[in-house]
Short mmCIF file of C-alpha atoms in Angstrom, two decimals:
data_model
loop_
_atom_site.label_atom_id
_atom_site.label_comp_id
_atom_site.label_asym_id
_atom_site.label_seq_id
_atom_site.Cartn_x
_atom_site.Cartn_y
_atom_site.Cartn_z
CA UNK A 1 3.45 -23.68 41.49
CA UNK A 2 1.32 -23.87 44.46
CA UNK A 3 -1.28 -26.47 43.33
CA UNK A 4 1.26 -29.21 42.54
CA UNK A 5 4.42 -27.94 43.74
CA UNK A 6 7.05 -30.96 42.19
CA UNK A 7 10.20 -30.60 41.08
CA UNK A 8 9.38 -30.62 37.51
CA UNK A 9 7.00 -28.17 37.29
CA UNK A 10 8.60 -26.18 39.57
CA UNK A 11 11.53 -25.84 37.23
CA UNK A 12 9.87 -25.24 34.25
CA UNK A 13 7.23 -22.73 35.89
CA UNK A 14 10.38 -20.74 36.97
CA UNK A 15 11.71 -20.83 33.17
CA UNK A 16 8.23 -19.68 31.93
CA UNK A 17 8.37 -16.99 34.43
CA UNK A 18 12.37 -15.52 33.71
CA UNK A 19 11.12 -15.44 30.28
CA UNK A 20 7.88 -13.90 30.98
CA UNK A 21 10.14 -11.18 32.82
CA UNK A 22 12.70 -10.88 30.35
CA UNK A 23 10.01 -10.10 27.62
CA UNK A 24 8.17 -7.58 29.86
CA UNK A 25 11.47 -5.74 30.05
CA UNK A 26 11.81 -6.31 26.07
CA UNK A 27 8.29 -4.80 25.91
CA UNK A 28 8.89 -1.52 27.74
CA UNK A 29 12.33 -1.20 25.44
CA UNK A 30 10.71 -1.59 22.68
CA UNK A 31 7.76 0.75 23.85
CA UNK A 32 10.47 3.27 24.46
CA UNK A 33 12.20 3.05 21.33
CA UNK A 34 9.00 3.57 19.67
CA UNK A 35 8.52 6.95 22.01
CA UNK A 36 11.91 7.95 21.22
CA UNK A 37 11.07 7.12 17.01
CA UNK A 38 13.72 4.75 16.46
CA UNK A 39 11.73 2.47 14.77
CA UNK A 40 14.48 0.42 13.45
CA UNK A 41 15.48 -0.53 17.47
CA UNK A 42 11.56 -1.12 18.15
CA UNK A 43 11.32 -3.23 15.26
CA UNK A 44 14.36 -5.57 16.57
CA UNK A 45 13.25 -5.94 20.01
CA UNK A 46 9.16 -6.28 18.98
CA UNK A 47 10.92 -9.42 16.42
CA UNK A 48 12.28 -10.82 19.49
CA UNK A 49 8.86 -10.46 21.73
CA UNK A 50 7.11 -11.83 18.78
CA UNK A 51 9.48 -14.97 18.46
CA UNK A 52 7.38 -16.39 21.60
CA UNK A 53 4.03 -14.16 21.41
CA UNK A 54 3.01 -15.12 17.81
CA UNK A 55 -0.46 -14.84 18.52
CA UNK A 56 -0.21 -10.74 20.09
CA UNK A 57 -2.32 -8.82 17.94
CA UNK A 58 -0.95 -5.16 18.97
CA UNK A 59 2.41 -5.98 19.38
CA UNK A 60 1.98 -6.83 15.31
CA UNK A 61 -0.12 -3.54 15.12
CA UNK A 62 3.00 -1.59 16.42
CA UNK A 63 5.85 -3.59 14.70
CA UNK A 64 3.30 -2.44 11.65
CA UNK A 65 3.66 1.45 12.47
CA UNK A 66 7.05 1.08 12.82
CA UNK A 67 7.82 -0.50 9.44
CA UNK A 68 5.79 2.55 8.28
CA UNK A 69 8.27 4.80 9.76
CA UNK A 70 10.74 2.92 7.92
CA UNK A 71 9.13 3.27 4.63
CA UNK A 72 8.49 -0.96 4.76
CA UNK A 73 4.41 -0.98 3.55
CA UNK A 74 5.00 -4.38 2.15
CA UNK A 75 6.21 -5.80 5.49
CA UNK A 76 3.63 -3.55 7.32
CA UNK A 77 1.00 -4.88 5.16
CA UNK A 78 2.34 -8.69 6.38
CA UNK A 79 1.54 -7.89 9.85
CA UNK A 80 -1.39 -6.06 9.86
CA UNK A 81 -3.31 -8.46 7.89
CA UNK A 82 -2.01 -10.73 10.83
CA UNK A 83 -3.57 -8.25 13.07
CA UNK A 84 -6.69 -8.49 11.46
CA UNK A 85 -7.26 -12.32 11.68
CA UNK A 86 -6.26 -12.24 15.30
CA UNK A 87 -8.31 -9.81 16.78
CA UNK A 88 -12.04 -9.67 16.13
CA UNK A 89 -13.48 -6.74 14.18
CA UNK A 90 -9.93 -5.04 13.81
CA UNK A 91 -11.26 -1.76 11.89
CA UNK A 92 -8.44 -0.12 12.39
CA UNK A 93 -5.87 -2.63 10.92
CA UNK A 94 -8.11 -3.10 7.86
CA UNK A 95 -8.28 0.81 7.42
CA UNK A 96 -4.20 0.66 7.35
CA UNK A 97 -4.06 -1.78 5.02
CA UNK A 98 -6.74 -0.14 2.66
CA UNK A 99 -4.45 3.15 2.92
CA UNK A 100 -1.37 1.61 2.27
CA UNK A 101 -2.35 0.04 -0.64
CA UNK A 102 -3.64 3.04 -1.86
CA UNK A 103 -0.55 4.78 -1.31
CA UNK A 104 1.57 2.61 -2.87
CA UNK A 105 -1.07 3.04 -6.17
CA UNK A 106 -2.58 -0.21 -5.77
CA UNK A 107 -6.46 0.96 -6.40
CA UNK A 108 -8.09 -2.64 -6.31
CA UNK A 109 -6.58 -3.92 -3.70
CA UNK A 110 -7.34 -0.98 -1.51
CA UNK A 111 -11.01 -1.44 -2.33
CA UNK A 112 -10.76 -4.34 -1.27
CA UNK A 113 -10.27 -4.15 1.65
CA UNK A 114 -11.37 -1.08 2.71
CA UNK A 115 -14.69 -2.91 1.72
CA UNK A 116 -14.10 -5.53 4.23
CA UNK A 117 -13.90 -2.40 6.91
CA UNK A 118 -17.08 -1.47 5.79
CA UNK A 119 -18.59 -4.81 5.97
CA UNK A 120 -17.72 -4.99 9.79
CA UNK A 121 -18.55 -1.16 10.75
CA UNK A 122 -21.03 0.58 7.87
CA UNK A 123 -20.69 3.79 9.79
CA UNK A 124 -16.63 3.86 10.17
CA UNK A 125 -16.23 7.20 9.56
CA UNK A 126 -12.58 6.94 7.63
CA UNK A 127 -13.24 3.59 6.14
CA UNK A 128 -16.32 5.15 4.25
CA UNK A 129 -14.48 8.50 3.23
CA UNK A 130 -11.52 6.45 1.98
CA UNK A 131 -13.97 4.06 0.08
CA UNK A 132 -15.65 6.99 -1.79
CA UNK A 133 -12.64 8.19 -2.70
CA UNK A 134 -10.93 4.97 -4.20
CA UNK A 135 -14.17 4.00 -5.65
CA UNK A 136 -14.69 6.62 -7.83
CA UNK A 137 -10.91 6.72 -8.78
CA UNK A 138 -11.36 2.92 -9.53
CA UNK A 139 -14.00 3.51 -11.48
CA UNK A 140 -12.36 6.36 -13.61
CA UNK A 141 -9.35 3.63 -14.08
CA UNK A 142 -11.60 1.40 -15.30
CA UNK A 143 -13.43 3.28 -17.79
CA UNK A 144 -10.45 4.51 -19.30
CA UNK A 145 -9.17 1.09 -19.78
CA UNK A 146 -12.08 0.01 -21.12
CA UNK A 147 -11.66 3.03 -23.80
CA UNK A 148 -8.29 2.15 -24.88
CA UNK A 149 -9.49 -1.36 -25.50
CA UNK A 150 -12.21 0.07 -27.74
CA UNK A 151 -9.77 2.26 -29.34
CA UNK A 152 -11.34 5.41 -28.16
CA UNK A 153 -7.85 7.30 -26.72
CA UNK A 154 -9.80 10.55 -27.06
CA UNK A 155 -12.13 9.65 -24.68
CA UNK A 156 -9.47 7.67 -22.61
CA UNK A 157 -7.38 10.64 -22.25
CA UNK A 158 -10.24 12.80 -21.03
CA UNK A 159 -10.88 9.90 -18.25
CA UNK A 160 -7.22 10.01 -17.15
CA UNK A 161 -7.17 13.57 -16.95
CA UNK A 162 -10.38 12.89 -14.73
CA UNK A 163 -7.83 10.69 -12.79
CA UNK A 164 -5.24 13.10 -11.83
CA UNK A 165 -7.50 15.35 -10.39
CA UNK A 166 -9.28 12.96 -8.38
CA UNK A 167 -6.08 12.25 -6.67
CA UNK A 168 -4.17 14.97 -7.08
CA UNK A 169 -1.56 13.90 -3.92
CA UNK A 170 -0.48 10.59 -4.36
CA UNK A 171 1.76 11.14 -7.19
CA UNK A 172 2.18 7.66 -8.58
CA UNK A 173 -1.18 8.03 -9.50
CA UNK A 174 -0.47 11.04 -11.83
CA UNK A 175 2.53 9.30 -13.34
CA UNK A 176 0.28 5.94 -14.00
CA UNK A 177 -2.07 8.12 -15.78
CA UNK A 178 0.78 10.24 -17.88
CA UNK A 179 2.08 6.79 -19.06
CA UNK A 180 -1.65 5.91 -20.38
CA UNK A 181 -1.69 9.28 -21.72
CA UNK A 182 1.39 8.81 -23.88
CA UNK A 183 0.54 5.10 -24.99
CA UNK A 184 -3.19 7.17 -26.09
CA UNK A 185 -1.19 9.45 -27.95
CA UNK A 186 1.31 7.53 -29.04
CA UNK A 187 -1.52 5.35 -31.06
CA UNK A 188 -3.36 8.04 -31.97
CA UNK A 189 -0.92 9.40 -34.15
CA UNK A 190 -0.42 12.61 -32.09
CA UNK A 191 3.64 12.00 -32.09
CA UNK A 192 4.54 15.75 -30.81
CA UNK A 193 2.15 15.83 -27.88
CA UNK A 194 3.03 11.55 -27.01
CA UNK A 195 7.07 12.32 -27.50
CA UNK A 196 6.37 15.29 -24.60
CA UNK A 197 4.05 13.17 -22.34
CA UNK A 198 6.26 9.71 -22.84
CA UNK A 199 9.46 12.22 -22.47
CA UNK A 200 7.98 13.51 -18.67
CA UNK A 201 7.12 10.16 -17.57
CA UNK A 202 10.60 9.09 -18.71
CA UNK A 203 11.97 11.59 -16.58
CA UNK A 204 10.21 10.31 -13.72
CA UNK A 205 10.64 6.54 -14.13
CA UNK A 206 13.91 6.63 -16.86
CA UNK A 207 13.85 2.42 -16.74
CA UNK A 208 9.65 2.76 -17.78
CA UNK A 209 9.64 0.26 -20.29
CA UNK A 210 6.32 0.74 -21.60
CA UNK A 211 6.88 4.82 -21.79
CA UNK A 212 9.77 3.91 -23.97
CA UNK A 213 8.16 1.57 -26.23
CA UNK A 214 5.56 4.04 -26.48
CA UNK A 215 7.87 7.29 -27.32
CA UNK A 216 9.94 4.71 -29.97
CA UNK A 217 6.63 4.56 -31.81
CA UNK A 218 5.92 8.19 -31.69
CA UNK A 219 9.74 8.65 -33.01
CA UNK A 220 8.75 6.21 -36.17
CA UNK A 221 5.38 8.48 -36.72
CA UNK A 222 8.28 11.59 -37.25
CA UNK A 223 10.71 9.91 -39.49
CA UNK A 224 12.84 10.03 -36.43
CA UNK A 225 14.85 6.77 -36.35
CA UNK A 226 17.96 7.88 -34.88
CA UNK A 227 15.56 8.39 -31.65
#
């Protein structure tokens, strides 16, 4: 305004700043709501801030927390990986997303980028105590699907064992596992023990179609065809 002060850029300098204004006051609102933990009010206003301030890396960092609140990783995960491409060396957003991942029982993807943490910051102290941890549960995963590919369910049964008390917390984790343990059973011809295992899982996840395909053939093993 005061280095070329002409009606047409005076008019649209005094739009720019109204808006500017009206998304300051949007800002503390949503700031506020936040405080005050509803999320779902922060989230509204912070999608109206970041309407015009695509490009605001903590403004997507806090829409991110809120949608955690919410119990919204997916959408989370959206804008925290948008975080992390905006702002340079984002730790913290790359930590998140490792965690979430995790959470939600996605091993691989979690190590994925909990690597990519640890390639910007070797010495992040939660990035490389969160690595360790989904490294060696990765690991376990992998060795027990490599057994049941060889046939060995003995052996695969021990690893997922293994796996449930690595992560004893997360529980999808312990219900992934129990569904490998059935199948194990199931083809080992152990049709008491997989009918029990395949029977708990059920009772966790009644729609798990692979659970159920698995207890059906442990039926057949017991002349039980009703089943």
């Amino acid at each position: 305004l005061k280095s070329n002060p002409s009606n047409n850029e005076e008019k649209e300098a005094q739009t720019q700043l109204t808006k500017s204004d009206e998304l300051q006051r949007l800002h503390s609102q949503a700031l506020s709501a936040y405080q005050q933990e509803d999320y779902e009010a922060a989230i509204s206003l912070l999608d109206e801030i970041l309407a015009v301030c695509v490009w605001d890396a903590e403004l997507r960092e806090l829409r991110a927390e809120c949608y955690i609140k919410e119990g919204e990783p997916s959408k989370a995960i959206s804008d925290l990986k948008a975080a992390a491409k905006l702002k340079n060396d984002n730790t913290e957003a790359l930590y998140k997303i490792s965690r979430i991942y995790y959470q939600l029982g996605d091993h691989e993807l979690s190590l994925s980028e909990v690597r990519e943490c640890l390639k910007l910051d070797q010495d992040h102290k939660q990035c490389f105590s969160l690595y360790k941890k989904v490294k060696k549960l990765n690991k376990q995963i992998e060795s027990a699907e490599e057994f049941i590919r060889e046939g060995r369910y003995e052996d695969a049964i021990n690893k997922y064992d293994s796996v449930m008390k690595t992560e004893p917390e997360v529980p999808i984790y312990a219900t992934r596992a129990k569904e490998r343990i059935c199948h194990c059973l199931s083809k080992n011809q152990q049709a008491t023990e997989a009918i029990k295992v395949c029977t708990e899982v059920l009772q966790l996840e009644p729609t798990n179609v692979n659970a159920l395909k698995d207890r059906a053939e442990a039926y057949l093993l017991e002349d039980l065809y009703e089943e």
